[in-house]
Amino acid sequence: GARAVLEYQLFYRARYAEAAFASCRDVQLPATGGHAIATMCGRYGARLCTAQRWLDFQGDKNNGLAPLQIDFRLLPNGSEPG
């Protein structure tokens, strides 16, 4: 039968995830003046968003955008995936 990937784990270094999040955190939408991250962090909005919460929302198949479930795992800096 046919096979398909329905979910996968993605490992990021915490340093990388934090830097990516920081680069997006203060981006404002010209139309509203609000922060873009507010719509990219689900129920947490811009104020309570963190790198992990941002990635969790991006990988949630129920967000209407992710094609499948992505489980983002942040690794401590200097560690190796187990």
Short mmCIF file of N, CA, C and O in Angstrom, two decimals:
data_model
loop_
_atom_site.label_atom_id
_atom_site.label_comp_id
_atom_site.label_asym_id
_atom_site.label_seq_id
_atom_site.Cartn_x
_atom_site.Cartn_y
_atom_site.Cartn_z
N GLY A 1 0.81 -1.18 0.00
CA GLY A 1 0.00 0.00 0.00
C GLY A 1 0.86 1.25 0.00
O GLY A 1 2.07 1.23 0.18
N ALA A 2 0.21 2.35 -0.19
CA ALA A 2 0.89 3.65 -0.20
C ALA A 2 1.33 4.03 1.20
O ALA A 2 0.69 3.70 2.19
N ARG A 3 2.47 4.70 1.28
CA ARG A 3 2.99 5.18 2.56
C ARG A 3 3.07 6.70 2.51
O ARG A 3 3.29 7.29 1.46
N ALA A 4 2.92 7.31 3.68
CA ALA A 4 3.01 8.76 3.76
C ALA A 4 3.57 9.15 5.12
O ALA A 4 3.35 8.45 6.11
N VAL A 5 4.29 10.24 5.16
CA VAL A 5 4.77 10.79 6.43
C VAL A 5 3.65 11.65 7.00
O VAL A 5 3.12 12.53 6.32
N LEU A 6 3.28 11.38 8.24
CA LEU A 6 2.21 12.12 8.89
C LEU A 6 2.73 13.05 9.99
O LEU A 6 2.07 14.00 10.38
N GLU A 7 3.93 12.73 10.48
CA GLU A 7 4.51 13.52 11.57
C GLU A 7 6.01 13.27 11.57
O GLU A 7 6.46 12.19 11.21
N TYR A 8 6.77 14.28 11.96
CA TYR A 8 8.20 14.06 12.13
C TYR A 8 8.75 14.98 13.20
O TYR A 8 8.12 15.97 13.58
N GLN A 9 9.93 14.61 13.69
CA GLN A 9 10.62 15.42 14.69
C GLN A 9 11.73 16.20 14.01
O GLN A 9 12.42 15.67 13.14
N LEU A 10 11.88 17.45 14.42
CA LEU A 10 12.91 18.30 13.87
C LEU A 10 13.74 18.84 15.04
O LEU A 10 13.20 19.41 15.97
N PHE A 11 15.03 18.60 14.99
CA PHE A 11 15.92 19.01 16.07
C PHE A 11 16.66 20.29 15.70
O PHE A 11 17.28 20.36 14.64
N TYR A 12 16.54 21.29 16.55
CA TYR A 12 17.25 22.56 16.39
C TYR A 12 18.10 22.80 17.63
O TYR A 12 17.69 22.46 18.74
N ARG A 13 19.22 23.42 17.44
CA ARG A 13 19.96 23.92 18.59
C ARG A 13 19.15 25.07 19.20
O ARG A 13 18.58 25.88 18.46
N ALA A 14 19.12 25.14 20.50
CA ALA A 14 18.38 26.22 21.17
C ALA A 14 18.87 27.58 20.69
O ALA A 14 18.08 28.50 20.45
N ARG A 15 20.18 27.72 20.50
CA ARG A 15 20.78 28.99 20.05
C ARG A 15 20.20 29.40 18.70
O ARG A 15 19.88 30.56 18.48
N TYR A 16 20.07 28.45 17.79
CA TYR A 16 19.53 28.73 16.45
C TYR A 16 18.06 29.15 16.54
O TYR A 16 17.64 30.12 15.92
N ALA A 17 17.29 28.40 17.32
CA ALA A 17 15.86 28.70 17.45
C ALA A 17 15.65 30.08 18.06
O ALA A 17 14.80 30.85 17.61
N GLU A 18 16.42 30.40 19.09
CA GLU A 18 16.30 31.71 19.74
C GLU A 18 16.68 32.83 18.78
O GLU A 18 16.04 33.89 18.76
N ALA A 19 17.72 32.63 17.99
CA ALA A 19 18.15 33.66 17.03
C ALA A 19 17.10 33.86 15.94
O ALA A 19 16.80 34.99 15.55
N ALA A 20 16.52 32.77 15.44
CA ALA A 20 15.48 32.87 14.42
C ALA A 20 14.26 33.60 14.99
O ALA A 20 13.69 34.48 14.34
N PHE A 21 13.88 33.25 16.20
CA PHE A 21 12.74 33.90 16.85
C PHE A 21 13.02 35.39 17.07
O PHE A 21 12.19 36.24 16.78
N ALA A 22 14.21 35.71 17.55
CA ALA A 22 14.57 37.11 17.80
C ALA A 22 14.52 37.94 16.53
O ALA A 22 14.16 39.11 16.55
N SER A 23 14.89 37.33 15.40
CA SER A 23 14.89 38.06 14.14
C SER A 23 13.48 38.39 13.66
O SER A 23 13.29 39.30 12.86
N CYS A 24 12.48 37.66 14.16
CA CYS A 24 11.08 37.87 13.75
C CYS A 24 10.26 38.63 14.79
O CYS A 24 9.23 39.20 14.45
N ARG A 25 10.69 38.60 16.02
CA ARG A 25 9.88 39.08 17.15
C ARG A 25 9.38 40.51 16.99
O ARG A 25 8.24 40.80 17.35
N ASP A 26 10.19 41.40 16.47
CA ASP A 26 9.79 42.82 16.42
C ASP A 26 9.27 43.27 15.05
O ASP A 26 9.05 44.47 14.85
N VAL A 27 9.07 42.35 14.13
CA VAL A 27 8.54 42.70 12.81
C VAL A 27 7.09 43.14 12.97
O VAL A 27 6.29 42.46 13.61
N GLN A 28 6.77 44.30 12.39
CA GLN A 28 5.41 44.83 12.48
C GLN A 28 4.71 44.75 11.13
O GLN A 28 5.34 44.89 10.09
N LEU A 29 3.40 44.54 11.19
CA LEU A 29 2.58 44.50 9.98
C LEU A 29 2.18 45.94 9.63
O LEU A 29 1.56 46.62 10.45
N PRO A 30 2.54 46.42 8.43
CA PRO A 30 2.22 47.80 8.07
C PRO A 30 0.72 48.11 8.13
O PRO A 30 0.33 49.20 8.52
N ALA A 31 -0.10 47.16 7.75
CA ALA A 31 -1.54 47.40 7.70
C ALA A 31 -2.15 47.67 9.07
O ALA A 31 -3.08 48.45 9.21
N THR A 32 -1.61 47.01 10.11
CA THR A 32 -2.20 47.13 11.44
C THR A 32 -1.27 47.77 12.47
O THR A 32 -1.73 48.24 13.50
N GLY A 33 0.02 47.76 12.21
CA GLY A 33 0.98 48.24 13.19
C GLY A 33 1.25 47.24 14.29
O GLY A 33 2.08 47.45 15.15
N GLY A 34 0.54 46.11 14.25
CA GLY A 34 0.75 45.06 15.25
C GLY A 34 1.93 44.19 14.87
O GLY A 34 2.47 44.28 13.76
N HIS A 35 2.35 43.36 15.81
CA HIS A 35 3.47 42.47 15.57
C HIS A 35 3.04 41.23 14.78
O HIS A 35 2.03 40.59 15.12
N ALA A 36 3.82 40.89 13.76
CA ALA A 36 3.53 39.71 12.94
C ALA A 36 3.55 38.44 13.79
O ALA A 36 2.78 37.52 13.55
N ILE A 37 4.41 38.40 14.79
CA ILE A 37 4.56 37.21 15.62
C ILE A 37 3.26 36.88 16.36
O ILE A 37 3.01 35.73 16.72
N ALA A 38 2.40 37.88 16.55
CA ALA A 38 1.13 37.65 17.25
C ALA A 38 0.27 36.62 16.52
O ALA A 38 -0.45 35.85 17.16
N THR A 39 0.35 36.60 15.20
CA THR A 39 -0.44 35.63 14.44
C THR A 39 0.32 34.32 14.21
O THR A 39 -0.24 33.39 13.66
N MET A 40 1.58 34.29 14.64
CA MET A 40 2.42 33.12 14.39
C MET A 40 2.72 32.34 15.66
O MET A 40 3.58 31.48 15.69
N CYS A 41 2.00 32.67 16.75
CA CYS A 41 2.28 32.02 18.02
C CYS A 41 1.01 31.47 18.67
O CYS A 41 1.00 31.17 19.86
N GLY A 42 -0.06 31.37 17.89
CA GLY A 42 -1.29 30.79 18.41
C GLY A 42 -1.85 31.55 19.59
O GLY A 42 -1.83 32.78 19.62
N ARG A 43 -2.30 30.83 20.58
CA ARG A 43 -3.00 31.43 21.72
C ARG A 43 -2.11 32.31 22.58
O ARG A 43 -2.60 33.07 23.41
N TYR A 44 -0.80 32.24 22.42
CA TYR A 44 0.11 33.03 23.26
C TYR A 44 0.24 34.48 22.81
O TYR A 44 0.63 35.33 23.59
N GLY A 45 -0.05 34.75 21.54
CA GLY A 45 0.09 36.11 21.05
C GLY A 45 1.53 36.59 21.10
O GLY A 45 2.45 35.82 21.38
N ALA A 46 1.73 37.87 20.85
CA ALA A 46 3.09 38.41 20.78
C ALA A 46 3.74 38.50 22.16
O ALA A 46 4.93 38.24 22.31
N ARG A 47 2.98 38.87 23.17
CA ARG A 47 3.56 39.14 24.49
C ARG A 47 4.10 37.89 25.17
O ARG A 47 5.14 37.92 25.82
N LEU A 48 3.41 36.76 25.04
CA LEU A 48 3.81 35.54 25.73
C LEU A 48 4.55 34.55 24.83
O LEU A 48 4.85 33.44 25.24
N CYS A 49 4.83 34.96 23.61
CA CYS A 49 5.48 34.05 22.66
C CYS A 49 6.94 33.82 23.05
O CYS A 49 7.63 34.72 23.51
N THR A 50 7.38 32.59 22.85
CA THR A 50 8.79 32.20 23.03
C THR A 50 9.20 31.44 21.79
O THR A 50 8.35 31.07 20.97
N ALA A 51 10.48 31.15 21.66
CA ALA A 51 10.95 30.39 20.51
C ALA A 51 10.24 29.03 20.45
O ALA A 51 9.79 28.61 19.37
N GLN A 52 10.12 28.33 21.56
CA GLN A 52 9.47 27.01 21.56
C GLN A 52 7.99 27.12 21.21
O GLN A 52 7.48 26.35 20.41
N ARG A 53 7.30 28.10 21.77
CA ARG A 53 5.87 28.27 21.47
C ARG A 53 5.65 28.65 20.01
O ARG A 53 4.69 28.21 19.39
N TRP A 54 6.54 29.47 19.48
CA TRP A 54 6.47 29.87 18.07
C TRP A 54 6.63 28.66 17.17
O TRP A 54 5.84 28.44 16.24
N LEU A 55 7.64 27.84 17.44
CA LEU A 55 7.87 26.65 16.63
C LEU A 55 6.74 25.64 16.80
O LEU A 55 6.31 25.01 15.83
N ASP A 56 6.25 25.49 18.02
CA ASP A 56 5.14 24.55 18.25
C ASP A 56 3.93 24.94 17.41
O ASP A 56 3.28 24.07 16.82
N PHE A 57 3.62 26.23 17.33
CA PHE A 57 2.49 26.66 16.51
C PHE A 57 2.76 26.43 15.04
O PHE A 57 1.88 25.99 14.30
N GLN A 58 3.99 26.71 14.59
CA GLN A 58 4.34 26.50 13.18
C GLN A 58 4.18 25.04 12.78
O GLN A 58 3.84 24.73 11.64
N GLY A 59 4.44 24.13 13.70
CA GLY A 59 4.38 22.71 13.40
C GLY A 59 3.07 22.04 13.75
O GLY A 59 2.94 20.82 13.62
N ASP A 60 2.08 22.81 14.18
CA ASP A 60 0.79 22.24 14.58
C ASP A 60 -0.08 22.04 13.34
O ASP A 60 -0.48 23.00 12.69
N LYS A 61 -0.40 20.80 13.04
CA LYS A 61 -1.19 20.52 11.84
C LYS A 61 -2.59 21.13 11.92
O LYS A 61 -3.28 21.22 10.91
N ASN A 62 -3.01 21.57 13.09
CA ASN A 62 -4.32 22.17 13.24
C ASN A 62 -4.31 23.69 13.06
O ASN A 62 -5.33 24.34 13.23
N ASN A 63 -3.17 24.26 12.68
CA ASN A 63 -3.09 25.71 12.52
C ASN A 63 -3.59 26.18 11.15
O ASN A 63 -3.64 27.37 10.88
N GLY A 64 -3.93 25.25 10.30
CA GLY A 64 -4.44 25.60 8.97
C GLY A 64 -3.35 25.84 7.94
O GLY A 64 -3.63 26.08 6.78
N LEU A 65 -2.08 25.74 8.35
CA LEU A 65 -0.97 26.00 7.44
C LEU A 65 0.01 24.84 7.32
O LEU A 65 0.53 24.57 6.24
N ALA A 66 0.29 24.16 8.42
CA ALA A 66 1.27 23.06 8.41
C ALA A 66 0.67 21.85 7.70
O ALA A 66 -0.44 21.43 8.01
N PRO A 67 1.39 21.28 6.75
CA PRO A 67 0.86 20.13 6.00
C PRO A 67 0.86 18.84 6.81
O PRO A 67 0.17 17.89 6.45
N LEU A 68 1.66 18.80 7.87
CA LEU A 68 1.71 17.64 8.76
C LEU A 68 2.25 18.09 10.10
O LEU A 68 2.73 19.20 10.25
N GLN A 69 2.14 17.23 11.09
CA GLN A 69 2.60 17.58 12.44
C GLN A 69 4.13 17.57 12.49
O GLN A 69 4.76 16.61 12.07
N ILE A 70 4.71 18.65 13.00
CA ILE A 70 6.16 18.75 13.16
C ILE A 70 6.45 18.97 14.63
O ILE A 70 5.96 19.94 15.23
N ASP A 71 7.20 18.08 15.22
CA ASP A 71 7.56 18.15 16.63
C ASP A 71 8.96 18.76 16.72
O ASP A 71 9.95 18.09 16.47
N PHE A 72 9.02 20.06 17.03
CA PHE A 72 10.30 20.76 17.14
C PHE A 72 10.93 20.47 18.49
O PHE A 72 10.31 20.72 19.52
N ARG A 73 12.13 19.95 18.48
CA ARG A 73 12.87 19.66 19.70
C ARG A 73 14.09 20.57 19.77
O ARG A 73 14.94 20.54 18.89
N LEU A 74 14.16 21.37 20.82
CA LEU A 74 15.30 22.27 20.98
C LEU A 74 16.36 21.58 21.82
O LEU A 74 16.10 21.13 22.94
N LEU A 75 17.54 21.47 21.25
CA LEU A 75 18.66 20.83 21.93
C LEU A 75 19.47 21.86 22.69
O LEU A 75 19.71 22.95 22.18
N PRO A 76 19.92 21.51 23.89
CA PRO A 76 20.83 22.42 24.59
C PRO A 76 22.03 22.70 23.72
O PRO A 76 22.51 21.82 23.01
N ASN A 77 22.52 23.91 23.77
CA ASN A 77 23.70 24.27 22.97
C ASN A 77 24.87 23.38 23.35
O ASN A 77 25.12 23.13 24.52
N GLY A 78 25.56 22.85 22.36
CA GLY A 78 26.72 21.99 22.60
C GLY A 78 26.40 20.52 22.72
O GLY A 78 27.28 19.69 22.80
N SER A 79 25.09 20.16 22.69
CA SER A 79 24.71 18.74 22.79
C SER A 79 24.52 18.14 21.41
O SER A 79 24.45 18.85 20.42
N GLU A 80 24.42 16.85 21.35
CA GLU A 80 24.17 16.13 20.10
C GLU A 80 22.82 15.43 20.18
O GLU A 80 22.42 15.00 21.26
N PRO A 81 22.10 15.28 19.06
CA PRO A 81 20.84 14.54 19.10
C PRO A 81 21.06 13.12 19.58
O PRO A 81 22.06 12.50 19.25
N GLY A 82 20.12 12.64 20.39
CA GLY A 82 20.28 11.32 20.98
C GLY A 82 19.72 10.23 20.17
O GLY A 82 19.87 9.10 20.37
#
